Coordinates of C-alpha atoms in Angstrom, one line a residue:
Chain A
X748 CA 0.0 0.0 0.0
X749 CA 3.2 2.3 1.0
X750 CA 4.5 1.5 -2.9
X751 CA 1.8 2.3 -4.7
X752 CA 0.7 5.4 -2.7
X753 CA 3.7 6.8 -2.8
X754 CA 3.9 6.1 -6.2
X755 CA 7.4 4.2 -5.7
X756 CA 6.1 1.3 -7.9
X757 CA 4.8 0.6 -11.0
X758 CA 3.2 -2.6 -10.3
X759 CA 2.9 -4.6 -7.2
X760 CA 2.4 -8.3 -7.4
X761 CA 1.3 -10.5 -4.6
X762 CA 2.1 -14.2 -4.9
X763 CA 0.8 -16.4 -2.3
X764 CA -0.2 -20.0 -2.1
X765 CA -4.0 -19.5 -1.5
X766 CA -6.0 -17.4 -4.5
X767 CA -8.4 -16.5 -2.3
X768 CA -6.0 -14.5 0.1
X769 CA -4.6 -13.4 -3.1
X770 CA -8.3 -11.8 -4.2
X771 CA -9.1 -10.3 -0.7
X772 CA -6.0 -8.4 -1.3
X773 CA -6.3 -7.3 -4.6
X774 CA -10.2 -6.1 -3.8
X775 CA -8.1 -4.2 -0.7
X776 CA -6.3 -2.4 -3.2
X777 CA -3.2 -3.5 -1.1
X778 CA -1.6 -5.5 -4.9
X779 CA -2.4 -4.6 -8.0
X780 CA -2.2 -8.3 -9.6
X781 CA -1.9 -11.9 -8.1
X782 CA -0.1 -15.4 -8.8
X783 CA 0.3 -18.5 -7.1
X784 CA 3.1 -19.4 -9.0
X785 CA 6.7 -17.6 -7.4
X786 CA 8.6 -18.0 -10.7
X787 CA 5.8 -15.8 -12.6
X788 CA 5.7 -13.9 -10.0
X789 CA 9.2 -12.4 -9.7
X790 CA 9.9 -13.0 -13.5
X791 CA 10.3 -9.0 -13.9
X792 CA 10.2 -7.6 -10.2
X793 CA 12.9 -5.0 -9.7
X794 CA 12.5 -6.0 -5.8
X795 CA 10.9 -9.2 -4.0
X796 CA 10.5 -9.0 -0.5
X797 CA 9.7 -12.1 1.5
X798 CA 7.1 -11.8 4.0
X799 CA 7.2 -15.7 4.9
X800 CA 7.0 -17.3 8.4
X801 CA 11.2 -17.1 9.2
X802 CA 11.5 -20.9 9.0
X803 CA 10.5 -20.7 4.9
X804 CA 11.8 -17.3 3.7
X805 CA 15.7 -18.1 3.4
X806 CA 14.2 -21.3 1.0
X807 CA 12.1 -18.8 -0.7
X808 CA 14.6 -16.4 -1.2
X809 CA 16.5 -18.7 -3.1
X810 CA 13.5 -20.0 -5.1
X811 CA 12.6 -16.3 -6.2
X812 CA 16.8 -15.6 -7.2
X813 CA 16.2 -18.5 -9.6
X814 CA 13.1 -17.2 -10.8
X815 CA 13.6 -13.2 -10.9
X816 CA 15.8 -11.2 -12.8
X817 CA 19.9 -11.1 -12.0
X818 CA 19.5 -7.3 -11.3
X819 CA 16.5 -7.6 -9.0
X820 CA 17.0 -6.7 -5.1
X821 CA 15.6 -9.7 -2.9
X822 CA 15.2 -8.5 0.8
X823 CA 12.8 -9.9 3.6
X824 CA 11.1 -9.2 6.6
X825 CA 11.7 -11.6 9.0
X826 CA 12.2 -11.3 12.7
X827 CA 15.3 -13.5 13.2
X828 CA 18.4 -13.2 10.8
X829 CA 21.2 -15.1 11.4
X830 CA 19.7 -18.3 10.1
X831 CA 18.4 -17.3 7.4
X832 CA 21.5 -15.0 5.7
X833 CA 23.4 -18.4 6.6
X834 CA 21.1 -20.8 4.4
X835 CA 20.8 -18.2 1.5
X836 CA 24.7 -18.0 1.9
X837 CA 24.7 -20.9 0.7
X838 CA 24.2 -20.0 -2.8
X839 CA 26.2 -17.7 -4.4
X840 CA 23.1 -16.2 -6.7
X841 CA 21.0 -15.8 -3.7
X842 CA 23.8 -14.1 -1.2
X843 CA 24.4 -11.9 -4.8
X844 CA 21.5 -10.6 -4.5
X845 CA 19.9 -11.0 -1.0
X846 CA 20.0 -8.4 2.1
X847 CA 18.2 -9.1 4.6
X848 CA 15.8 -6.6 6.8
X849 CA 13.7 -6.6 9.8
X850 CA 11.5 -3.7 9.7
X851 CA 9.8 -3.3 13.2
X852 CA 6.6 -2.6 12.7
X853 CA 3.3 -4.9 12.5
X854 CA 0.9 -5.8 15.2
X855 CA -0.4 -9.1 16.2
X856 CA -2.9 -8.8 13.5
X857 CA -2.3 -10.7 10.3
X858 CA -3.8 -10.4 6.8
X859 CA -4.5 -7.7 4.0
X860 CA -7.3 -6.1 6.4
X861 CA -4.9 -5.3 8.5
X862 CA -2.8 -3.5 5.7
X863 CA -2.0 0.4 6.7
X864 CA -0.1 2.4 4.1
X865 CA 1.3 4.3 7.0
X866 CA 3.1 1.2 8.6
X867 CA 6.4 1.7 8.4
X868 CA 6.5 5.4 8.8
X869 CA 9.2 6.7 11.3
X870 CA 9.7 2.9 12.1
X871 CA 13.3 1.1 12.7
X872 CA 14.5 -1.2 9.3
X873 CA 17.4 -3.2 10.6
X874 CA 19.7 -4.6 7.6
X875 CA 22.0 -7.4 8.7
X876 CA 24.5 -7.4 5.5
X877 CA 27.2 -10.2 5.9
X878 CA 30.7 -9.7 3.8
X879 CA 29.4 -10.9 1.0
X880 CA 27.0 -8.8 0.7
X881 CA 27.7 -6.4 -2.2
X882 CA 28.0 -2.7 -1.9
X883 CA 25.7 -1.7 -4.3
X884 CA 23.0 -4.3 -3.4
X885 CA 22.9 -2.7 0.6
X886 CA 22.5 0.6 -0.6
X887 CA 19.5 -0.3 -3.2
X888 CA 18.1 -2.0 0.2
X889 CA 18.7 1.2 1.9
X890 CA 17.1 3.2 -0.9
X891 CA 14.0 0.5 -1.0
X892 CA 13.0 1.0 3.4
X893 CA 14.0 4.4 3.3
X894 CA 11.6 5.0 0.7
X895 CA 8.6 3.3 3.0
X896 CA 9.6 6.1 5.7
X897 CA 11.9 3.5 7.6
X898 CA 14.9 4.9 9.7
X899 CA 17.3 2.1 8.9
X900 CA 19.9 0.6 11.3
X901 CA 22.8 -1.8 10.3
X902 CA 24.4 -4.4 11.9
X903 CA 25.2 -8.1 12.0
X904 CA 22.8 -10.7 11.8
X905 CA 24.0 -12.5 15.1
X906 CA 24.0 -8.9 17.0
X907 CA 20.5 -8.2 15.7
X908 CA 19.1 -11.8 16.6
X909 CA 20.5 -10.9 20.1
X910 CA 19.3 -7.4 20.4
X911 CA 15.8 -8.6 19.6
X912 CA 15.3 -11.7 21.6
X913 CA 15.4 -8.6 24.7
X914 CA 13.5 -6.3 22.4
X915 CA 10.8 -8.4 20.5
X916 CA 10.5 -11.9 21.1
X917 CA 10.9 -11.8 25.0
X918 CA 8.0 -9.1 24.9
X919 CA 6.0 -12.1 23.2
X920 CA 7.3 -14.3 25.6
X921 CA 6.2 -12.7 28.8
X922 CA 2.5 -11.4 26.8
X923 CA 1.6 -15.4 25.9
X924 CA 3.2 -16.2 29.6
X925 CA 0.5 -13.0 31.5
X926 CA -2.3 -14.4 29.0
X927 CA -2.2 -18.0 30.6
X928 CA -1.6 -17.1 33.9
X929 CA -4.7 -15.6 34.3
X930 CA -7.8 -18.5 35.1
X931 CA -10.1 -17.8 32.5
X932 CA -13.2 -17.0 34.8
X933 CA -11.3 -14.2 36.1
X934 CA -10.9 -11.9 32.9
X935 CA -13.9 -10.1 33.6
X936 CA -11.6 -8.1 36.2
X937 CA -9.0 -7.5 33.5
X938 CA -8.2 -3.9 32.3
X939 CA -6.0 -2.1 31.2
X940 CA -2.8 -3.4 32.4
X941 CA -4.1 -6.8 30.9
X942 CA -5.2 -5.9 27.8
X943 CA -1.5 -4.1 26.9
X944 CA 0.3 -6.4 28.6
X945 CA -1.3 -9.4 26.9
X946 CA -1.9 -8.0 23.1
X947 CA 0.7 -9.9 21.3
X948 CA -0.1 -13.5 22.4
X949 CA -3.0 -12.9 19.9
X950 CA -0.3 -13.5 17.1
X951 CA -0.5 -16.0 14.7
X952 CA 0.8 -19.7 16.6
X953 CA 2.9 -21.2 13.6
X954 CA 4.5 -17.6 13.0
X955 CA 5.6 -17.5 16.4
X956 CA 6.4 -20.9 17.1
X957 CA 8.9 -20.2 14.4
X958 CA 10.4 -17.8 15.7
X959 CA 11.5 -18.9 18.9
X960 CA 12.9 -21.9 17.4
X961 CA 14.8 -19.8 15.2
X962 CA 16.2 -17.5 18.5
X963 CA 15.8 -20.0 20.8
X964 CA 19.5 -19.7 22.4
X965 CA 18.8 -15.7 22.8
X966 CA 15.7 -15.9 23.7
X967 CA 17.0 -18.3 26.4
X968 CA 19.5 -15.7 27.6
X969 CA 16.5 -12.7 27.4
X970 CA 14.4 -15.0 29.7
X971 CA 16.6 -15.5 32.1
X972 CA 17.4 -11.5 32.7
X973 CA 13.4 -11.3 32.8
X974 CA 13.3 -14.4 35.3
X975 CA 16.3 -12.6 37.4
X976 CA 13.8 -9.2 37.5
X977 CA 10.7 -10.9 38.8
X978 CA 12.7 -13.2 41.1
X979 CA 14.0 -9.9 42.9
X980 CA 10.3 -8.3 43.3
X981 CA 9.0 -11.8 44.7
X982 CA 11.5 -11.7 47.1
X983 CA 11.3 -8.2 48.3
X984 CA 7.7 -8.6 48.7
X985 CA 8.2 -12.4 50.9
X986 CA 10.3 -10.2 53.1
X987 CA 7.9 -6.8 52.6
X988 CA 11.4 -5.0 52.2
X989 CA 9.6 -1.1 51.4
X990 CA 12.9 0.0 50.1
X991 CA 13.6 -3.1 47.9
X992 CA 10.4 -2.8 46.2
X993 CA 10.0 1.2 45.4
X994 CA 13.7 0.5 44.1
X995 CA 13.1 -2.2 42.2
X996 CA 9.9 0.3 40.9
X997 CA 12.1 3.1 40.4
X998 CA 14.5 1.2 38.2
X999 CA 11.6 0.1 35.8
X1000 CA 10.4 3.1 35.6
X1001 CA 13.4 4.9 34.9
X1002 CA 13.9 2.2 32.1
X1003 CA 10.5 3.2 30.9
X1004 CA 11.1 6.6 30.1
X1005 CA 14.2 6.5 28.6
X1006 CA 12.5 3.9 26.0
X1007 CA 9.7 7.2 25.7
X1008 CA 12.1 9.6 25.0
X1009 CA 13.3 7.9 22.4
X1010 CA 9.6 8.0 20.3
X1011 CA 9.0 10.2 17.6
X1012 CA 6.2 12.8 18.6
X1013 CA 2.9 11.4 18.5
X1014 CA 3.8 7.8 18.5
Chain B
X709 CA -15.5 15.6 35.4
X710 CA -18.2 12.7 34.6
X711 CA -20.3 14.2 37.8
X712 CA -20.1 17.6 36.3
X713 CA -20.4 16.8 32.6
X714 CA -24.0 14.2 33.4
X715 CA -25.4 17.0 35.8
X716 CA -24.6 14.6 38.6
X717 CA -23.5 16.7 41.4
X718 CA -24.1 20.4 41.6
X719 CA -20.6 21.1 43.4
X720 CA -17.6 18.8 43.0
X721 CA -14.5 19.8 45.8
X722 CA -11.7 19.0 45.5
X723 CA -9.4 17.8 48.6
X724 CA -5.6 17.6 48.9
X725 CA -1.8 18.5 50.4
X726 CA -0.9 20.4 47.1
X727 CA -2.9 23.7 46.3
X728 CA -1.0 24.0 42.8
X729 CA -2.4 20.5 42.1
X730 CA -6.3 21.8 43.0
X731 CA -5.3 25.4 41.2
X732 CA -4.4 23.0 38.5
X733 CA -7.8 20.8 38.5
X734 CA -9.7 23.4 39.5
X735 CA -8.3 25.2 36.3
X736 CA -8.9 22.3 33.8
X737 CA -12.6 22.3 35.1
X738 CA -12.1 19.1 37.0
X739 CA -13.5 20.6 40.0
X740 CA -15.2 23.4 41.2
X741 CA -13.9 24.5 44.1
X742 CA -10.8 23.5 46.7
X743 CA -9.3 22.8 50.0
X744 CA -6.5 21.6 51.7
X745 CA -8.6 20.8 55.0
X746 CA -10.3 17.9 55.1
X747 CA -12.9 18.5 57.4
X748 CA -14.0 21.9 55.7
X749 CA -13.9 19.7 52.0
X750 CA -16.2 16.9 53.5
X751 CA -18.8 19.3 56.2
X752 CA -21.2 19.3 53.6
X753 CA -20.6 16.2 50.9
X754 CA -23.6 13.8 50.0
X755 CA -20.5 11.4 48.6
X756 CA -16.9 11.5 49.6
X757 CA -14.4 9.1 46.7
X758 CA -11.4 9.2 48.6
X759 CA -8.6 8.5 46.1
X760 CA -5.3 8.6 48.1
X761 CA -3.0 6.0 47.5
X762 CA -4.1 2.7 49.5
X763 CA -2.0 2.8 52.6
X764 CA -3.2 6.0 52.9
X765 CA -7.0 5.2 52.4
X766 CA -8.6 3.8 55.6
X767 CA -7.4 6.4 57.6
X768 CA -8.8 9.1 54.8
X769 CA -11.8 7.3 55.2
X770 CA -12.2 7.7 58.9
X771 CA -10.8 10.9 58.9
X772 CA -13.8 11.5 56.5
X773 CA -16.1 9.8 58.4
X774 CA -15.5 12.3 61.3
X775 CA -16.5 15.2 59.3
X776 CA -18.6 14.7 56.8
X777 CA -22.8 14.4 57.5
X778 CA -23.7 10.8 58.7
X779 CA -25.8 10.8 55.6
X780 CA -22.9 11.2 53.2
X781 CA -21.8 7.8 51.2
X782 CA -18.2 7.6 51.9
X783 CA -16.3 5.1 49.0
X784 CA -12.6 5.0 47.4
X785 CA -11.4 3.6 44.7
X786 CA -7.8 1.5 45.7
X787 CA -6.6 -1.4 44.0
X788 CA -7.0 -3.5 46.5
X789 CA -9.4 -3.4 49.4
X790 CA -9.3 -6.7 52.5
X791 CA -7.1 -5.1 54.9
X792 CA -8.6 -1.1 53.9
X793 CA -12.0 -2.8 54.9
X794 CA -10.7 -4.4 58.0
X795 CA -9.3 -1.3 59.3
X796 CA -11.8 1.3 58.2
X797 CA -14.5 -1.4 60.3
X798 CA -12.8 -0.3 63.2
X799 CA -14.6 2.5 63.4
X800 CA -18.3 1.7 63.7
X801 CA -19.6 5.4 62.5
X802 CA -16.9 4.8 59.6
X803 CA -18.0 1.2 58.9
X804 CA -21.5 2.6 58.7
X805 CA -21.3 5.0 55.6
X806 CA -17.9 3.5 53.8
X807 CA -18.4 1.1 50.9
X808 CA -15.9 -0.2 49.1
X809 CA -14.9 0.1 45.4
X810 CA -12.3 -0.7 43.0
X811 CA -13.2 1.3 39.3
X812 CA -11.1 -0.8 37.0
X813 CA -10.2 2.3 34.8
X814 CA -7.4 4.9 34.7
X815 CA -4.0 4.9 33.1
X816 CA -0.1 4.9 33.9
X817 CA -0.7 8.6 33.9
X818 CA -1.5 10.6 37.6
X819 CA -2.9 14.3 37.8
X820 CA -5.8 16.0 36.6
X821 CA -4.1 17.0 33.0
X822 CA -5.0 13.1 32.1
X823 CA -8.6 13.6 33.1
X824 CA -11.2 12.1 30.9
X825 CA -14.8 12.5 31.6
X826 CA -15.0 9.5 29.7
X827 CA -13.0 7.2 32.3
X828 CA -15.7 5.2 33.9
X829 CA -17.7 4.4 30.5
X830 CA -18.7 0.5 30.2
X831 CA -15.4 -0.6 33.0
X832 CA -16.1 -2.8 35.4
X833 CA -16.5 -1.1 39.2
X834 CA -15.9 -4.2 41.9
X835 CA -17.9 -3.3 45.0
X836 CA -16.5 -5.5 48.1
X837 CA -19.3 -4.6 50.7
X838 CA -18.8 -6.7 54.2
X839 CA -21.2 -8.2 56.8
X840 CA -21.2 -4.7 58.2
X841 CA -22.1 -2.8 55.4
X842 CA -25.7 -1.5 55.8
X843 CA -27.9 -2.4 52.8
X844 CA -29.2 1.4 51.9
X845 CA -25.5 2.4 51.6
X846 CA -24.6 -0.7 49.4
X847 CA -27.8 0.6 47.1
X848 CA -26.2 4.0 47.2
X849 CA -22.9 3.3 46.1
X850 CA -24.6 1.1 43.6
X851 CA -26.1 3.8 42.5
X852 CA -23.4 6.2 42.4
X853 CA -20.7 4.2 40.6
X854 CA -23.5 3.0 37.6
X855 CA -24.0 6.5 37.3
X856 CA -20.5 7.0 36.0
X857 CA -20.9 4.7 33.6
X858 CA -19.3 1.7 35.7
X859 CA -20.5 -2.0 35.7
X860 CA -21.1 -3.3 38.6
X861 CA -19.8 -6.2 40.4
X862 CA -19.7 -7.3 43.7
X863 CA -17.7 -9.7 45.9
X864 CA -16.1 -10.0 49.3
X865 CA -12.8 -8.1 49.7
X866 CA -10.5 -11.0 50.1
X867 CA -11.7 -12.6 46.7
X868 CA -11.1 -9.6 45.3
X869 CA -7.8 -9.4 46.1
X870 CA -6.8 -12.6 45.1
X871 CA -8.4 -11.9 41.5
X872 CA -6.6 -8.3 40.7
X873 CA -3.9 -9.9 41.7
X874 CA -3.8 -11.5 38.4
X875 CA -5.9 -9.2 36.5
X876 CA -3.9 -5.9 37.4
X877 CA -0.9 -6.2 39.9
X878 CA 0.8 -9.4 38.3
X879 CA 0.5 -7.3 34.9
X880 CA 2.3 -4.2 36.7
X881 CA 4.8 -6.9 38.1
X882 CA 5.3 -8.4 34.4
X883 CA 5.5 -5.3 32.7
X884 CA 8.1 -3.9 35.5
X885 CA 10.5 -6.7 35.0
X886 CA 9.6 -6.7 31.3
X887 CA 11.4 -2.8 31.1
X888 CA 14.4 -2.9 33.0
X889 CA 15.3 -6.7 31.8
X890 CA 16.2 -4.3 28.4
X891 CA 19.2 -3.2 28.0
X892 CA 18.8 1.2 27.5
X893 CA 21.2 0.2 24.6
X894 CA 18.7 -1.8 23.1
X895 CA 16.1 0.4 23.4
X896 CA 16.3 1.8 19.5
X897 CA 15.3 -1.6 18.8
X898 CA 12.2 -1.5 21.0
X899 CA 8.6 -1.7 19.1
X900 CA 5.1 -1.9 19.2
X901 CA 5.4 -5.5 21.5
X902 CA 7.9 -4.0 24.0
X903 CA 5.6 -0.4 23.9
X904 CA 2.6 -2.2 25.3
X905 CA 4.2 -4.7 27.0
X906 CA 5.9 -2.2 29.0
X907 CA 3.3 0.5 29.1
X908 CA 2.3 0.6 33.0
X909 CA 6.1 0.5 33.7
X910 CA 5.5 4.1 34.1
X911 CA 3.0 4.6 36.3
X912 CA 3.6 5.9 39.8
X913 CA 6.6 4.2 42.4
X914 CA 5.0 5.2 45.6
X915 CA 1.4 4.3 44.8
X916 CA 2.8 1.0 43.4
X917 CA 5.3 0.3 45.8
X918 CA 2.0 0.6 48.3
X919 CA -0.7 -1.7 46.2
X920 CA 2.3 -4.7 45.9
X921 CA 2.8 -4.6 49.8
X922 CA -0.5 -4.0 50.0
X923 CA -1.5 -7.3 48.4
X924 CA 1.8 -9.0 48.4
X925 CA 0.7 -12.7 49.3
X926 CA -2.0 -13.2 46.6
X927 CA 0.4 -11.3 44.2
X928 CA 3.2 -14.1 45.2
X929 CA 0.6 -16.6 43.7
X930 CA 0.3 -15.2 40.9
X931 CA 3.7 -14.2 40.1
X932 CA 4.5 -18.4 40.8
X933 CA 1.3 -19.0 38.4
X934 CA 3.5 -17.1 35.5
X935 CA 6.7 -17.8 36.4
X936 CA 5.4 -21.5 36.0
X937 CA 4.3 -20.3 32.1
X938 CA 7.7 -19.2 31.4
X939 CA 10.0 -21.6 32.9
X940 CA 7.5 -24.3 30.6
X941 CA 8.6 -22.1 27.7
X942 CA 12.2 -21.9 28.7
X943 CA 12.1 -25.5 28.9
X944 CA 10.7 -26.7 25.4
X945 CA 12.9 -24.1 23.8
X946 CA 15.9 -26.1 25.3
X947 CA 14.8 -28.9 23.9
X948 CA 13.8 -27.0 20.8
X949 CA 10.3 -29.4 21.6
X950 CA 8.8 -27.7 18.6
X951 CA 5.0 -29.1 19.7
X952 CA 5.5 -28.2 23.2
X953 CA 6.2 -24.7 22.1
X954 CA 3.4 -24.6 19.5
X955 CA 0.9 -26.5 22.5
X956 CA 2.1 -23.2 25.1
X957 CA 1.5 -20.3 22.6
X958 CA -1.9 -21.6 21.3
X959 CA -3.2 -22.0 24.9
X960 CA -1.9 -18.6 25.6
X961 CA -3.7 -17.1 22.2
X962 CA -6.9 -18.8 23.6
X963 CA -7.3 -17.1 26.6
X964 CA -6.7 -14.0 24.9
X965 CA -9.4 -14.8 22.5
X966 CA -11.2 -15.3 25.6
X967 CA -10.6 -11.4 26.9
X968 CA -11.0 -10.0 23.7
X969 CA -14.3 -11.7 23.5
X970 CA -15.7 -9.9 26.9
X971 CA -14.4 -6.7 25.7
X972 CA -17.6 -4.5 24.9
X973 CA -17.3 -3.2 21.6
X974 CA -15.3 -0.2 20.6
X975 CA -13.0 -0.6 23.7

């Protein structure tokens, strides 16, 4: 929706594996034309970006740098990247012509209904290039989620798959872990607190599943800093240490803001 | 400013420590007059919501009880309410004219510049009457609360407890540990999940510091209840148990479901 409002493409094509997804989308507005088929697809794309769940995309990036045209940028949008820039390494077409991105932005809402053309406006696109990425290929990647309104971020896939166990998947973590712990009969008292706290365990199961597998060893790590936190309040509260607790309090909350200041006005 | 806006109340005071804070409210239209004495703020009140944090509130309430007409409802509206009961039923004229409440509604956000008149609409308002609370007063406070816009329930003030324990304070706790577990480094790399996640992180140290110790053996239940969520989590992404994980994210989406479903519509 960003590309063609914007006027940055010519043609958008959406190729998916069910036709009916495909239609909703093209009634949406959000693609101009539809395939099933990934080689017709890509056949004369100037970019592909693969929006599959992280355990298919680095296989369908190197399907589509069969299928699309030597010059063509291939970039993704997956939430893990070491992985996946290690399997497309693995061919020398695909690493040609493959960087790989993680633009955070989304919700736990999935489908064309969901589609905003204002998504990734003033939003963080990380690009993990390895060393073989080419030059040229990174900054045509740089170009493409600038061009969507992305500020874009570089660094290594390991450092980002790190960064964002803390930052993205331990934040799905701890939602899915709130969500369960409360019995069922008792939501009726739940507000606020709840429903923020809770919002992303309504993602999609399969995506998610797949991403933890893919992090799992950081995620690990991010867990156990969390676990470390909540370990400190439970004892501070067993002992009703005053001081231990507004500390504890303080700490978040200083946390808190600093993440605030960091928001672009009206965010 | 819900009793002003309906035509609810023909004077709204305003009682606190602070007179810039009432100049403040008083300025916004929140309130139509103020005082810093107690007894003058309460001489003439038909209802008196006493809103100080809740170590604070049983002795605000007997305090009120002493001045205000023996006709006036007295009512609060703390996060949690066994032990403000217990103590406020020390005082017979105090136990005769308090009624418990708990409004589920309000934000991260203290002071009268994050004023809504709006607050109260459709939320649930738990009413925690005891064996002492005399049935005319039970039918007021009924009566004042649904006026706001609240839904009522009621149950005893122990049970109550126990529940926002898991509805609201393990959510603070989670959402606590959830912002100072990341790394301020990190923090460009914070999105939408983390934002939410992390949200009530903010709100105030001293009046949270006093609900956790306030409630802090239910709240020990339910932080064990979660930590129980995670640690299954951390244990089938060490064996990379790809069901297991897929089993414990599914269960958590369903009890979301399960919220989202009791949300009214619009919220």
């Amino acid at each position: 929706m960003t590309l063609r409002g914007r006027g940055l493409a010519s043609t958008v094509v959406g190729v998916g594996r069910d036709p009916r997804t495909l239609d909703e989308a093209r009634g949406r507005g959000v693609i101009d034309r539809a395939t099933t088929d990934m080689a017709e697809g890509v056949a004369e794309a100037d970019v592909v970006v693969v929006c599959t769940p992280v355990s298919r995309i680095a296989v369908d990036v190197r399907r589509a740098a069969e299928a699309a045209p030597k010059t063509a940028l291939i970039t993704d949008a997956g939430s893990t990247k070491r992985r996946i820039v290690e399997e497309v390494e693995q061919s020398p077409r695909a690493a040609d012509q493959f960087v790989a991105a993680h633009p955070l932005a989304g919700s736990e809402r999935s489908g064309s209904a969901f589609a905003r053309a204002d998504l990734f406006r003033d939003r963080v696109c990380v690009l993990t290039p390895s060393a073989r990425t080419p030059a040229s290929r990174l900054r045509a990647a740089r170009a493409f989620w600038s061009a969507l309104g992305c500020r874009i971020l570089e660094m290594s896939p390991a450092q980002h798959d790190e960064v964002v166990a803390y930052t993205s998947h331990l934040p799905h973590a701890t939602a899915a872990s709130l969500a369960s712990a409360v019995p069922a009969d008792w939501l009726p008292l739940a507000a606020g607190a709840f429903r923020d706290g809770s919002r992303v365990a309504g993602a999609d199961t399969e995506l998610w599943t797949a991403v933890f597998r893919e992090n799992r060893g950081p995620l690990m790590t991010a867990i156990g800093s969390f676990q470390d936190r909540l370990a400190t309040l439970k004892y501070a509260l067993m002992n009703d240490d005053e001081d231990a607790i507004r500390r504890w309090w303080a700490d978040a909350r200083a946390r808190r803001a600093q993440f605030e200041a960091l928001q672009p006005p009206e965010s």
